XYZ file of C-alpha atoms in Angstrom:
593
model
C 37.948 23.522 -1.151
C 37.233 27.073 -2.146
C 33.526 27.798 -2.749
C 32.769 28.428 -6.423
C 30.091 31.017 -7.064
C 28.361 32.391 -10.109
C 27.956 36.017 -11.191
C 25.036 36.443 -8.844
C 27.059 35.165 -5.878
C 25.126 31.865 -5.753
C 27.139 28.704 -4.966
C 27.698 26.430 -8.008
C 27.083 22.716 -7.758
C 29.920 20.302 -7.123
C 30.418 16.614 -7.886
C 31.734 14.412 -5.128
C 31.170 11.462 -2.904
C 29.324 11.483 0.380
C 29.056 8.980 3.237
C 25.757 7.534 4.333
C 25.115 8.155 8.028
C 21.564 6.751 8.123
C 19.167 4.938 5.788
C 15.898 3.514 6.970
C 12.134 3.366 6.350
C 10.341 6.650 6.988
C 7.728 6.296 9.752
C 4.148 7.025 8.788
C 4.479 6.312 5.065
C 2.027 3.747 3.752
C 2.521 1.128 2.552
C 5.354 0.604 5.021
C 8.693 0.625 3.223
C 7.508 2.782 0.310
C 9.371 5.930 1.561
C 12.899 5.988 3.032
C 14.911 8.610 4.903
C 18.518 8.872 3.660
C 21.045 10.953 5.547
C 24.385 11.844 3.855
C 27.472 13.706 4.959
C 29.213 15.461 2.080
C 32.481 17.322 2.618
C 33.590 20.370 0.614
C 30.078 21.256 -0.504
C 28.064 24.454 -0.285
C 24.937 24.508 1.856
C 21.855 24.032 -0.294
C 18.769 26.247 -0.173
C 15.257 24.875 0.314
C 13.826 23.891 -3.068
C 17.105 22.760 -4.550
C 17.959 19.143 -5.267
C 20.905 16.782 -5.866
C 21.535 13.979 -8.360
C 22.147 10.903 -6.223
C 23.678 7.611 -7.348
C 25.022 4.706 -5.359
C 28.744 4.178 -5.998
C 27.987 0.474 -6.523
C 25.204 0.993 -9.035
C 23.573 -0.713 -12.005
C 22.052 2.497 -13.299
C 23.626 5.110 -15.576
C 22.096 8.302 -14.273
C 21.827 9.840 -10.831
C 18.303 10.272 -9.495
C 17.154 13.872 -8.794
C 16.087 14.051 -5.158
C 14.953 17.224 -3.461
C 16.589 18.412 -0.279
C 14.446 17.691 2.742
C 16.723 19.100 5.488
C 20.318 20.322 5.519
C 22.796 21.909 7.880
C 26.473 22.714 7.988
C 28.707 19.951 9.339
C 32.403 20.833 9.617
C 33.698 21.794 6.207
C 30.766 20.055 4.575
C 27.042 19.575 4.848
C 24.663 17.054 6.357
C 21.898 16.305 3.893
C 18.553 14.632 4.458
C 16.502 13.206 1.624
C 13.067 11.553 1.560
C 13.089 8.930 -1.213
C 10.091 7.204 -2.803
C 11.219 3.640 -3.486
C 10.116 3.052 -7.032
C 12.544 1.997 -9.775
C 16.027 0.501 -9.852
C 17.850 3.736 -9.026
C 15.773 4.564 -5.927
C 15.772 0.933 -4.802
C 19.581 1.074 -4.806
C 19.540 4.286 -2.793
C 17.161 2.814 -0.242
C 19.434 -0.265 0.076
C 22.430 1.813 1.170
C 23.966 1.056 4.606
C 25.749 3.271 7.092
C 29.235 4.216 5.862
C 28.412 3.326 2.261
C 29.594 5.850 -0.285
C 27.236 7.728 -2.572
C 27.877 10.032 -5.561
C 26.248 13.467 -5.532
C 26.013 16.389 -7.895
C 24.562 19.492 -6.308
C 23.104 21.602 -4.975
C 21.193 22.060 -8.226
C 18.386 24.286 -9.359
C 16.816 27.384 -7.895
C 14.905 27.828 -4.630
C 11.560 28.959 -3.362
C 11.423 32.794 -3.314
C 11.209 34.283 0.121
C 7.800 35.650 1.003
C 7.219 39.368 1.627
C 6.775 40.582 5.191
C 3.007 41.022 4.719
C 2.295 37.866 2.816
C -0.301 35.349 3.955
C 1.437 32.072 3.161
C -0.049 28.778 2.018
C 2.249 25.743 1.565
C 1.103 22.521 -0.070
C 2.904 19.219 -0.351
C 1.629 16.092 -2.134
C 3.182 12.671 -1.583
C 6.947 12.644 -1.842
C 6.680 16.364 -2.816
C 6.229 17.008 0.862
C 10.067 16.989 1.202
C 11.094 20.293 -0.392
C 8.155 22.270 0.854
C 8.546 20.934 4.359
C 12.169 21.913 4.175
C 11.188 25.371 3.015
C 8.515 25.719 5.753
C 11.153 24.930 8.423
C 13.078 28.033 7.370
C 10.086 30.361 7.971
C 8.957 31.832 11.281
C 6.814 29.626 13.398
C 3.011 30.023 12.877
C 3.650 32.288 9.847
C 2.054 29.913 7.359
C -0.603 27.297 6.865
C 0.377 23.857 5.604
C -1.661 21.370 3.541
C -0.345 17.877 3.158
C -1.997 15.403 0.784
C -1.213 11.660 0.643
C -2.696 8.441 -0.723
C -2.392 6.793 2.650
C -0.685 7.671 5.923
C 1.412 10.789 6.420
C 5.078 11.612 6.823
C 7.660 14.373 6.543
C 5.827 16.768 8.897
C 7.948 16.683 12.008
C 9.987 19.824 11.281
C 7.158 22.099 10.362
C 5.343 24.492 12.724
C 2.426 25.980 10.849
C -0.431 28.103 12.192
C -2.761 25.496 10.795
C -2.012 22.020 9.426
C -4.466 20.173 7.172
C -3.882 16.573 6.074
C -5.846 14.724 3.425
C -5.560 11.048 2.498
C -7.240 9.187 -0.350
C -8.164 6.341 1.895
C -9.146 8.424 4.962
C -6.383 6.870 7.098
C -5.274 10.329 8.307
C -7.052 13.624 8.378
C -9.694 14.456 5.790
C -10.862 11.644 3.592
C -10.247 12.549 0.010
C -7.769 14.282 -2.323
C -6.493 17.847 -1.966
C -9.691 19.474 -3.487
C -11.542 18.116 -0.439
C -9.653 20.646 1.680
C -8.506 23.408 -0.624
C -10.180 25.278 -3.459
C -10.316 28.797 -4.894
C -13.008 29.866 -2.459
C -10.929 28.765 0.495
C -7.879 30.559 -0.873
C -9.899 33.758 -0.996
C -11.495 33.276 2.414
C -8.243 32.577 4.114
C -6.744 35.656 2.483
C -3.655 33.876 1.091
C -1.434 35.995 -1.069
C 1.245 33.422 -2.022
C 1.264 29.657 -2.368
C 4.268 27.289 -2.502
C 3.786 23.740 -3.613
C 5.409 20.508 -4.742
C 3.718 17.247 -5.679
C 2.237 15.212 -8.529
C 1.664 17.037 -11.797
C -2.152 16.784 -11.621
C -2.085 18.359 -8.144
C 0.142 21.207 -9.422
C -2.156 21.798 -12.374
C -5.115 22.003 -10.015
C -3.272 24.461 -7.746
C -2.331 26.642 -10.728
C -5.940 26.737 -11.774
C -7.376 27.738 -8.373
C -4.563 30.227 -7.657
C -5.281 32.028 -10.948
C -8.965 31.970 -10.109
C -8.349 33.377 -6.617
C -5.687 35.862 -7.670
C -2.973 34.197 -5.542
C 0.673 34.182 -6.628
C 1.979 30.566 -6.786
C 5.402 29.006 -6.950
C 5.376 25.416 -8.059
C 8.253 22.952 -7.912
C 8.253 20.794 -11.066
C 10.015 17.559 -11.944
C 11.125 15.968 -15.161
C 13.512 13.259 -16.300
C 17.123 14.493 -16.107
C 20.541 13.487 -17.259
C 23.150 16.258 -16.527
C 21.266 18.303 -13.894
C 23.277 21.434 -14.741
C 21.394 22.728 -17.815
C 23.678 21.303 -20.510
C 21.763 18.471 -22.052
C 18.287 20.065 -22.345
C 16.732 16.719 -21.579
C 14.474 18.117 -18.863
C 12.973 21.013 -20.776
C 9.408 21.982 -20.070
C 7.147 24.385 -22.020
C 6.025 27.692 -20.492
C 4.430 30.840 -21.694
C 7.914 32.307 -21.716
C 9.301 29.529 -23.967
C 11.183 26.398 -23.107
C 12.642 26.282 -19.566
C 15.151 23.806 -18.177
C 13.678 22.131 -15.138
C 17.049 21.555 -13.617
C 18.581 25.022 -14.172
C 15.762 27.472 -14.617
C 13.737 25.549 -12.037
C 12.649 23.371 -10.492
C 10.614 26.202 -8.907
C 8.602 28.247 -11.352
C 5.969 30.963 -11.084
C 2.739 28.982 -11.431
C 1.107 31.271 -14.009
C 3.824 30.618 -16.704
C 3.491 26.864 -16.662
C 1.713 24.871 -19.383
C 0.022 21.804 -17.957
C -1.000 19.823 -21.002
C -3.369 16.895 -20.372
C -1.784 13.460 -20.806
C -1.971 12.162 -24.380
C -3.094 8.744 -23.223
C -4.943 7.443 -20.209
C -3.391 4.795 -17.996
C -4.615 1.354 -19.052
C -6.770 -0.360 -16.445
C -9.984 -2.338 -16.796
C -12.649 -1.740 -14.248
C -13.656 -5.360 -13.637
C -11.326 -7.088 -11.154
C -9.665 -10.362 -12.063
C -8.397 -13.190 -9.907
C -5.450 -15.473 -10.496
C -7.854 -18.107 -11.800
C -9.145 -15.675 -14.415
C -5.742 -15.059 -15.955
C -4.759 -17.043 -19.041
C -1.136 -16.586 -20.091
C -1.291 -18.925 -23.044
C -0.484 -17.734 -26.545
C -0.515 -19.240 -29.962
C 2.300 -18.853 -32.469
C 1.879 -20.323 -36.004
C -0.754 -22.736 -34.725
C 1.361 -23.943 -31.825
C 0.011 -23.314 -28.296
C 2.392 -22.145 -25.583
C 1.336 -22.186 -21.878
C 2.814 -18.726 -21.532
C 4.705 -16.355 -23.895
C 8.150 -16.796 -22.299
C 10.561 -18.869 -24.423
C 14.202 -19.658 -23.648
C 16.298 -18.282 -26.547
C 18.562 -20.466 -28.630
C 22.160 -20.677 -27.600
C 21.474 -19.585 -23.994
C 19.637 -22.510 -22.495
C 21.293 -25.644 -23.911
C 18.554 -28.221 -24.507
C 16.470 -27.519 -21.440
C 17.836 -29.927 -18.931
C 20.957 -27.928 -18.107
C 19.017 -25.503 -15.913
C 16.594 -28.093 -14.497
C 18.437 -28.302 -11.161
C 18.244 -24.515 -10.738
C 14.588 -23.835 -11.363
C 11.472 -25.581 -12.710
C 12.011 -25.345 -16.447
C 8.507 -26.776 -16.951
C 7.191 -23.353 -15.985
C 8.369 -21.900 -19.312
C 6.298 -21.516 -22.462
C 8.956 -22.881 -24.766
C 12.653 -23.778 -25.185
C 14.760 -23.133 -28.296
C 17.558 -25.625 -28.750
C 21.157 -24.672 -29.300
C 21.834 -23.736 -32.918
C 21.900 -26.934 -34.874
C 23.845 -27.705 -38.070
C 23.777 -30.788 -40.269
C 27.258 -31.814 -39.173
C 28.794 -31.421 -35.738
C 30.720 -28.150 -35.259
C 33.540 -27.452 -32.801
C 32.715 -23.721 -32.742
C 35.096 -20.836 -32.856
C 38.663 -20.838 -31.599
C 40.064 -18.306 -29.168
C 38.191 -16.133 -26.730
C 34.485 -16.650 -26.852
C 33.020 -14.184 -24.333
C 33.631 -10.570 -23.429
C 31.465 -8.802 -20.869
C 30.606 -5.189 -21.566
C 28.564 -2.630 -19.568
C 24.957 -3.948 -19.816
C 25.857 -6.589 -22.328
C 27.781 -9.575 -23.529
C 29.760 -10.167 -26.740
C 29.900 -13.846 -27.741
C 31.765 -15.757 -30.405
C 30.567 -19.310 -29.749
C 30.419 -20.170 -33.444
C 27.430 -22.574 -33.310
C 29.290 -25.393 -31.483
C 26.814 -28.304 -31.548
C 26.771 -32.107 -31.891
C 25.004 -32.085 -35.272
C 21.375 -32.701 -36.052
C 21.506 -36.531 -36.149
C 23.044 -36.611 -32.721
C 20.494 -34.030 -31.462
C 17.605 -36.169 -32.770
C 18.937 -39.271 -31.096
C 20.211 -37.942 -27.817
C 18.943 -34.434 -26.929
C 15.556 -34.201 -28.579
C 13.907 -37.005 -26.538
C 14.669 -35.308 -23.266
C 13.502 -31.907 -24.640
C 10.211 -33.419 -25.769
C 9.702 -34.938 -22.332
C 9.565 -31.453 -20.859
C 6.331 -29.473 -20.751
C 7.546 -26.376 -22.665
C 7.161 -26.369 -26.444
C 10.368 -27.644 -28.079
C 11.758 -25.506 -30.862
C 14.651 -26.777 -32.938
C 16.958 -23.956 -34.069
C 18.227 -24.866 -37.501
C 21.318 -23.228 -39.046
C 23.618 -24.071 -41.887
C 26.687 -23.189 -43.876
C 25.035 -23.655 -47.273
C 21.564 -23.941 -48.803
C 22.029 -27.707 -49.097
C 22.860 -28.191 -45.405
C 19.802 -26.169 -44.456
C 17.602 -28.340 -46.624
C 19.064 -31.600 -45.412
C 18.830 -30.524 -41.764
C 15.184 -29.615 -42.253
C 14.476 -32.999 -43.879
C 15.887 -34.781 -40.829
C 13.876 -32.605 -38.404
C 10.697 -33.148 -40.440
C 10.828 -36.791 -39.524
C 10.771 -36.095 -35.808
C 8.133 -35.009 -33.318
C 9.609 -31.535 -32.852
C 6.696 -29.104 -32.868
C 8.424 -26.129 -34.480
C 11.599 -25.179 -36.330
C 13.318 -21.809 -35.899
C 15.255 -21.153 -39.055
C 18.381 -19.250 -38.047
C 19.622 -17.047 -40.866
C 21.079 -14.475 -38.548
C 24.042 -15.849 -36.577
C 26.927 -13.348 -36.848
C 29.524 -15.743 -35.454
C 30.207 -18.052 -38.438
C 32.156 -17.218 -41.601
C 29.928 -19.206 -43.953
C 26.123 -19.306 -43.955
C 24.391 -17.949 -40.896
C 23.876 -14.203 -41.131
C 24.924 -14.055 -44.773
C 21.547 -15.572 -45.673
C 19.704 -12.989 -43.647
C 21.296 -9.816 -44.930
C 19.427 -9.519 -48.197
C 15.828 -10.226 -49.023
C 16.514 -12.503 -51.994
C 18.900 -14.775 -50.147
C 16.642 -14.886 -47.039
C 13.646 -15.780 -49.243
C 15.564 -18.461 -51.109
C 16.622 -20.395 -47.957
C 13.139 -20.038 -46.419
C 11.500 -21.300 -49.592
C 13.850 -24.221 -49.873
C 13.306 -25.315 -46.295
C 9.546 -24.739 -46.591
C 9.464 -27.225 -49.467
C 10.895 -30.058 -47.350
C 8.968 -29.584 -44.125
C 5.357 -29.051 -43.087
C 6.266 -28.092 -39.570
C 5.564 -24.564 -38.379
C 8.538 -22.505 -39.520
C 9.699 -19.480 -37.584
C 12.500 -17.485 -39.287
C 15.031 -15.727 -36.992
C 16.155 -12.370 -38.359
C 19.298 -10.282 -37.927
C 19.257 -6.692 -36.756
C 22.327 -6.075 -38.906
C 20.375 -6.194 -42.212
C 20.028 -2.904 -44.095
C 16.317 -3.538 -44.775
C 14.836 -5.594 -41.915
C 11.248 -5.000 -42.965
C 11.997 -5.965 -46.547
C 13.566 -9.191 -45.370
C 10.640 -9.875 -43.008
C 8.224 -9.542 -45.893
C 10.363 -11.602 -48.190
C 10.529 -14.597 -45.862
C 6.839 -14.276 -45.164
C 6.067 -14.545 -48.862
C 8.528 -17.441 -49.110
C 6.614 -19.525 -46.593
C 7.549 -18.445 -43.077
C 4.813 -19.079 -40.536
C 6.340 -16.743 -37.963
C 9.287 -14.483 -37.324
C 11.611 -14.113 -34.355
C 13.697 -10.986 -34.022
C 16.230 -9.831 -33.269
C 19.374 -11.975 -33.127
C 22.603 -10.389 -31.820
C 24.210 -7.195 -33.105
C 27.606 -7.266 -34.684
C 30.292 -5.992 -32.318
C 33.933 -6.328 -31.472
C 36.458 -5.854 -28.670
C 40.143 -4.934 -28.642
C 42.723 -6.236 -26.155
C 44.462 -3.233 -24.661
C 47.600 -5.235 -23.954
C 48.173 -6.584 -27.451
C 46.385 -3.925 -29.494
C 44.627 -6.686 -31.416
C 40.959 -7.716 -31.716
C 39.977 -10.091 -28.920
C 38.045 -12.478 -31.104
C 39.674 -14.676 -33.744
C 36.819 -13.822 -36.176
C 37.221 -10.120 -35.168
C 33.456 -9.535 -35.131
C 31.053 -11.259 -32.764
C 27.443 -11.025 -31.516
C 26.420 -8.419 -28.894
C 23.353 -9.022 -26.659
C 22.076 -8.040 -23.271
C 20.079 -5.140 -21.740
C 21.946 -2.502 -23.767
C 20.264 -3.702 -27.066
C 16.736 -3.846 -25.719
C 15.499 -0.381 -26.868
C 16.810 -0.962 -30.378
C 15.391 -4.504 -30.546
C 12.048 -3.182 -29.272
C 11.978 -0.559 -32.046
C 12.713 -3.154 -34.679
C 9.932 -5.481 -33.447
C 7.584 -2.512 -33.377
C 8.532 -1.575 -36.968
C 8.061 -5.111 -38.311
C 4.699 -5.539 -36.570
C 3.622 -2.144 -37.842
C 4.483 -3.205 -41.388
C 2.730 -6.523 -40.866
C -0.436 -4.774 -39.707
C -0.688 -2.993 -43.025
C -1.327 -6.315 -44.741
C -4.731 -7.966 -44.908
C -5.254 -9.864 -41.689
C -5.112 -13.274 -43.347
C -1.634 -12.443 -44.765
C -0.026 -11.473 -41.458
C 2.298 -13.791 -39.560
C 3.083 -13.604 -35.831
C 6.296 -12.055 -34.437
C 8.272 -13.280 -31.470
C 10.322 -10.522 -29.884
C 13.755 -10.842 -28.320
C 16.803 -8.717 -27.610
C 17.855 -7.534 -24.176
C 14.757 -8.642 -22.270
C 15.724 -8.950 -18.610
C 12.552 -8.357 -16.605
C 8.783 -8.585 -16.853
C 8.555 -4.879 -17.688
C 10.675 -5.486 -20.795
C 8.471 -8.431 -21.771
C 5.283 -6.313 -21.449
C 6.868 -3.638 -23.671
C 7.522 -6.178 -26.397
C 4.045 -7.558 -26.141
C 2.567 -4.082 -26.282
C 4.690 -3.423 -29.348
C 2.879 -6.337 -30.998
C 4.985 -9.394 -30.272
C 2.954 -12.589 -29.815
C 5.603 -14.067 -27.517
C 9.082 -13.233 -26.264
C 12.425 -14.931 -25.944
C 14.923 -14.427 -23.146
C 18.625 -15.172 -23.522
C 21.564 -13.333 -21.991
C 19.558 -12.312 -18.853
C 19.500 -15.925 -17.738
C 23.273 -15.862 -17.295
C 22.994 -12.936 -14.906
C 19.948 -14.315 -13.078
C 18.874 -17.884 -13.779
C 15.410 -17.118 -12.417
C 14.775 -14.281 -14.841
C 12.215 -16.161 -16.963
C 10.271 -17.418 -13.911
C 10.198 -13.866 -12.599
C 8.952 -12.627 -15.959
C 6.140 -15.211 -15.993
C 5.105 -14.183 -12.440
C 5.485 -10.535 -13.279
C 3.268 -10.862 -16.301
C 0.564 -12.552 -14.187
C 0.712 -9.824 -11.552
C 0.655 -7.074 -14.186
C -2.432 -8.569 -15.826
C -4.145 -8.960 -12.442
C -3.435 -5.296 -11.542
C -4.581 -3.965 -14.873
C -7.607 -6.217 -15.194
C -6.408 -8.224 -18.276
C -7.532 -11.828 -18.584
C -5.478 -12.711 -21.710
C -2.325 -11.516 -23.368
C -4.299 -10.581 -26.465
C -6.090 -7.864 -24.504
C -2.962 -5.713 -24.423
C -0.849 -7.158 -27.242
C -0.037 -4.533 -29.754
C -1.790 -1.614 -28.016
C 1.231 0.576 -28.608
C 0.715 0.416 -32.370
């Protein structure tokens, strides 16, 4: 492959696949397993320069974007390059990279960005690396003459990435005192030391607070600094403008104009919000996961969504369903329904389109056969009531009123039936009419399930509240379709079907946030609780919905991918609360509002 260069003679990035030659835990990093060393062989690629980075993505990946990882070490290898990366194992993308095995393939775009400017012959050089930011500056240091620079390395605990450097003086700081000086970087480096040592240039990479500190002391000491920044990226080549940072010279692209910038032009704005954490520690015994929705107490806020969990017993051999807060039944109609004909499921990237069509045995059968076993379980039983007409909703509610079911979820949002279902939930007047009619025949807590396809979701939420709803659940599935490439015809007999799964989560979260925000504008005694659902697949998603103001959450499609999802969410919530010092859900519910 012929090397492609720009007008300055610099090699342009390439996209290709590399082969993993080594992937293992980096020695010295603490806690053990938090940092990994990944070695990749990439053919037909230019040799990167210290300070540059690549976008890395496992070929077998569940993430959309490559992760920007700085070059640690590199060298020519045949007609390609051997690349070493230090990776902080953090989110899904980096976890995938750290799970790679020898001979696995990996996708790379790079080398990207600029490099650290070479020092002048008479410069007195100071190099600073913080945490995983040690990688690019250690790589840069290895290109300099031995003993021509001093090196400061700052870690929370332990130390790593220093085997290739050969400084005149090495200073290590650790927050916990496990290596070197006990304390953060200021314990070893300040403006006075910069002056005393006679440094003329400083190169650094690390956490933003550390870089902001270095900018400050370098300006104070009159030392030129070059700081390697990071930001979230999509393209990596300067096209999308998603990684723009503000400087005294205007907006700069972190991926293209950086990541290395002269320190004096950077604007380090203080964070808008402080991280949430309560000072007083809590134990497992202190944590109370229980919530109350419309007067009904749930042991925890995790509820199995209607249509995805049967009647509770179906998953009982796979995990302990009694660990859940609640279980919504399959969608129930007055008469038994055979459901939709034809294809019922189509998998999409990060989602699932379904056209089940409310197949169910009918409410009378449910009351006699399924309800007793649901009520025998510990989670709160919620009967999901749907209908094809106002009369069938009313009669179904009358039947459920005579039972011991603790709560009814009024489904006016199913997109998979031609009559009833979502048609009642698209306009405020129709939604209010069915809610009012059902309210008049039952005294049970009534939670109305809303559709995201309505043109005025907030208007409908307020209308059903005024009509007698005790709570809201939102959102149901989004209307979608699929086309068969072989026949050129829609896959589903009803053409349109319901889309769910992780892909809808950000939109569902926004809708829950909007409805809660509107609800909070009402007098407190007029508000009703909101149960959030839509794409929730992990405890982090659940926390976001609770922070948006949801009183509880429902989980559906994620259970198909991982039957233990809801148990993991319950455990994740407990661990999150313990870490942050929260004793109850209410202490962080709605804090994003």
